[in-house]
Amino acid sequence: MIRRRLVSDAAAHDGARLREGLIDPDNTASGVWADTAYRSQANEDFLREAGKVSHIHVKKPKGRPMSNRTAKANALKAAIRAKVEHPFAMLKGPMKLFIRTIGIKRAEATITLAAMAYNMKRWV
């Protein structure tokens, strides 16, 4: 189910959005799963202060191969994240969601309606 969404323009960096209300303070689950775009010291500090456990993918070292240990850890995280990515795949695939609007409010309304339709489809 899609419980929370945050709409931003395409130029916005994903990692900075984590601290802008994307984490639900009422959610009792402690884990936060995300890709490498969300890995930063500021985000790690934010999650620690919020009492959350970071399961954010680790970036590959620049100019060097990724260690086997890190690659295996990222693979385990990817298996969990794949389930989270399914709603996005449904919105972009069968629902053919493609946002081309002028103004963030219209884009937000379109995404909200699409998320509601997705949730209704899941409930049925």
mmCIF file of C-alpha atoms in Angstrom, residues 1-96:
data_model
loop_
_atom_site.group_PDB
_atom_site.id
_atom_site.type_symbol
_atom_site.label_atom_id
_atom_site.label_comp_id
_atom_site.label_asym_id
_atom_site.label_seq_id
_atom_site.Cartn_x
_atom_site.Cartn_y
_atom_site.Cartn_z
ATOM 1 C CA MET A 1 0.000 0.000 0.000
ATOM 2 C CA ILE A 2 1.110 3.523 -0.673
ATOM 3 C CA ARG A 3 0.827 5.310 2.661
ATOM 4 C CA ARG A 4 2.967 8.389 2.196
ATOM 5 C CA ARG A 5 4.207 10.306 -0.823
ATOM 6 C CA LEU A 6 6.329 13.354 -1.417
ATOM 7 C CA VAL A 7 6.151 15.150 -4.742
ATOM 8 C CA SER A 8 9.076 17.251 -5.948
ATOM 9 C CA ASP A 9 10.325 18.552 -9.263
ATOM 10 C CA ALA A 10 12.575 16.350 -11.387
ATOM 11 C CA ALA A 11 15.642 18.459 -10.621
ATOM 12 C CA ALA A 12 15.380 17.828 -6.866
ATOM 13 C CA HIS A 13 17.946 15.433 -5.421
ATOM 14 C CA ASP A 14 16.266 12.365 -3.876
ATOM 15 C CA GLY A 15 18.613 12.148 -0.910
ATOM 16 C CA ALA A 16 17.650 15.571 0.416
ATOM 17 C CA ARG A 17 13.921 14.630 0.456
ATOM 18 C CA LEU A 18 14.389 12.059 3.229
ATOM 19 C CA ARG A 19 14.475 14.766 5.899
ATOM 20 C CA GLU A 20 11.461 16.622 4.451
ATOM 21 C CA GLY A 21 8.679 14.489 5.882
ATOM 22 C CA LEU A 22 9.182 11.257 3.964
ATOM 23 C CA ILE A 23 9.677 9.264 7.181
ATOM 24 C CA ASP A 24 6.409 8.703 9.045
ATOM 25 C CA PRO A 25 6.990 9.358 12.771
ATOM 26 C CA ASP A 26 3.942 7.219 13.666
ATOM 27 C CA ASN A 27 5.287 4.151 11.847
ATOM 28 C CA THR A 28 6.450 1.649 14.455
ATOM 29 C CA ALA A 29 8.803 -0.181 12.062
ATOM 30 C CA SER A 30 12.393 0.805 12.719
ATOM 31 C CA GLY A 31 13.992 -0.051 9.364
ATOM 32 C CA VAL A 32 14.436 2.396 6.493
ATOM 33 C CA TRP A 33 15.282 0.825 3.124
ATOM 34 C CA ALA A 34 16.567 3.032 0.301
ATOM 35 C CA ASP A 35 19.012 3.142 -2.590
ATOM 36 C CA THR A 36 22.411 4.840 -2.599
ATOM 37 C CA ALA A 37 20.949 8.252 -3.492
ATOM 38 C CA TYR A 38 19.762 8.523 0.114
ATOM 39 C CA ARG A 39 23.123 7.659 1.724
ATOM 40 C CA SER A 40 24.670 10.722 3.331
ATOM 41 C CA GLN A 41 25.962 11.533 6.782
ATOM 42 C CA ALA A 42 23.109 13.996 7.307
ATOM 43 C CA ASN A 43 20.518 11.325 6.499
ATOM 44 C CA GLU A 44 22.252 8.744 8.693
ATOM 45 C CA ASP A 45 22.272 11.234 11.596
ATOM 46 C CA PHE A 46 18.604 12.094 10.966
ATOM 47 C CA LEU A 47 17.586 8.422 11.033
ATOM 48 C CA ARG A 48 19.592 7.742 14.180
ATOM 49 C CA GLU A 49 17.944 10.694 15.963
ATOM 50 C CA ALA A 50 14.514 9.489 14.809
ATOM 51 C CA GLY A 51 15.208 6.039 16.260
ATOM 52 C CA LYS A 52 15.291 4.360 12.857
ATOM 53 C CA VAL A 53 17.719 1.726 11.597
ATOM 54 C CA SER A 54 19.338 2.557 8.265
ATOM 55 C CA HIS A 55 19.278 -0.183 5.628
ATOM 56 C CA ILE A 56 20.408 2.189 2.881
ATOM 57 C CA HIS A 57 22.585 0.703 0.158
ATOM 58 C CA VAL A 58 26.320 1.429 0.365
ATOM 59 C CA LYS A 59 27.914 3.221 -2.567
ATOM 60 C CA LYS A 60 30.711 1.623 -4.550
ATOM 61 C CA PRO A 61 34.098 3.198 -3.795
ATOM 62 C CA LYS A 62 35.156 5.512 -6.594
ATOM 63 C CA GLY A 63 37.787 3.922 -8.836
ATOM 64 C CA ARG A 64 37.800 0.631 -6.921
ATOM 65 C CA PRO A 65 35.690 -2.516 -7.049
ATOM 66 C CA MET A 66 33.080 -3.054 -4.379
ATOM 67 C CA SER A 67 34.086 -5.536 -1.691
ATOM 68 C CA ASN A 68 32.313 -8.909 -1.652
ATOM 69 C CA ARG A 69 30.957 -8.222 1.824
ATOM 70 C CA THR A 70 29.396 -4.911 0.749
ATOM 71 C CA ALA A 71 28.025 -6.436 -2.461
ATOM 72 C CA LYS A 72 26.348 -9.246 -0.508
ATOM 73 C CA ALA A 73 24.900 -6.783 2.007
ATOM 74 C CA ASN A 74 23.515 -4.639 -0.829
ATOM 75 C CA ALA A 75 22.025 -7.762 -2.474
ATOM 76 C CA LEU A 76 20.181 -8.655 0.745
ATOM 77 C CA LYS A 77 18.880 -5.094 0.999
ATOM 78 C CA ALA A 78 17.822 -5.178 -2.666
ATOM 79 C CA ALA A 79 15.682 -8.257 -2.059
ATOM 80 C CA ILE A 80 13.652 -6.317 0.532
ATOM 81 C CA ARG A 81 13.579 -3.115 -1.518
ATOM 82 C CA ALA A 82 12.217 -4.965 -4.549
ATOM 83 C CA LYS A 83 8.933 -5.390 -2.709
ATOM 84 C CA VAL A 84 8.803 -1.658 -2.007
ATOM 85 C CA GLU A 85 9.481 -0.858 -5.667
ATOM 86 C CA HIS A 86 6.499 -2.910 -6.924
ATOM 87 C CA PRO A 87 3.944 -0.090 -6.436
ATOM 88 C CA PHE A 88 6.145 2.239 -8.512
ATOM 89 C CA ALA A 89 6.430 -0.385 -11.236
ATOM 90 C CA MET A 90 2.643 -0.768 -11.265
ATOM 91 C CA LEU A 91 2.142 2.999 -11.526
ATOM 92 C CA LYS A 92 4.629 3.343 -14.383
ATOM 93 C CA GLY A 93 3.766 0.076 -16.165
ATOM 94 C CA PRO A 94 0.131 -1.087 -16.333
ATOM 95 C CA MET A 95 -1.279 2.226 -15.043
ATOM 96 C CA LYS A 96 0.883 4.183 -17.537
#
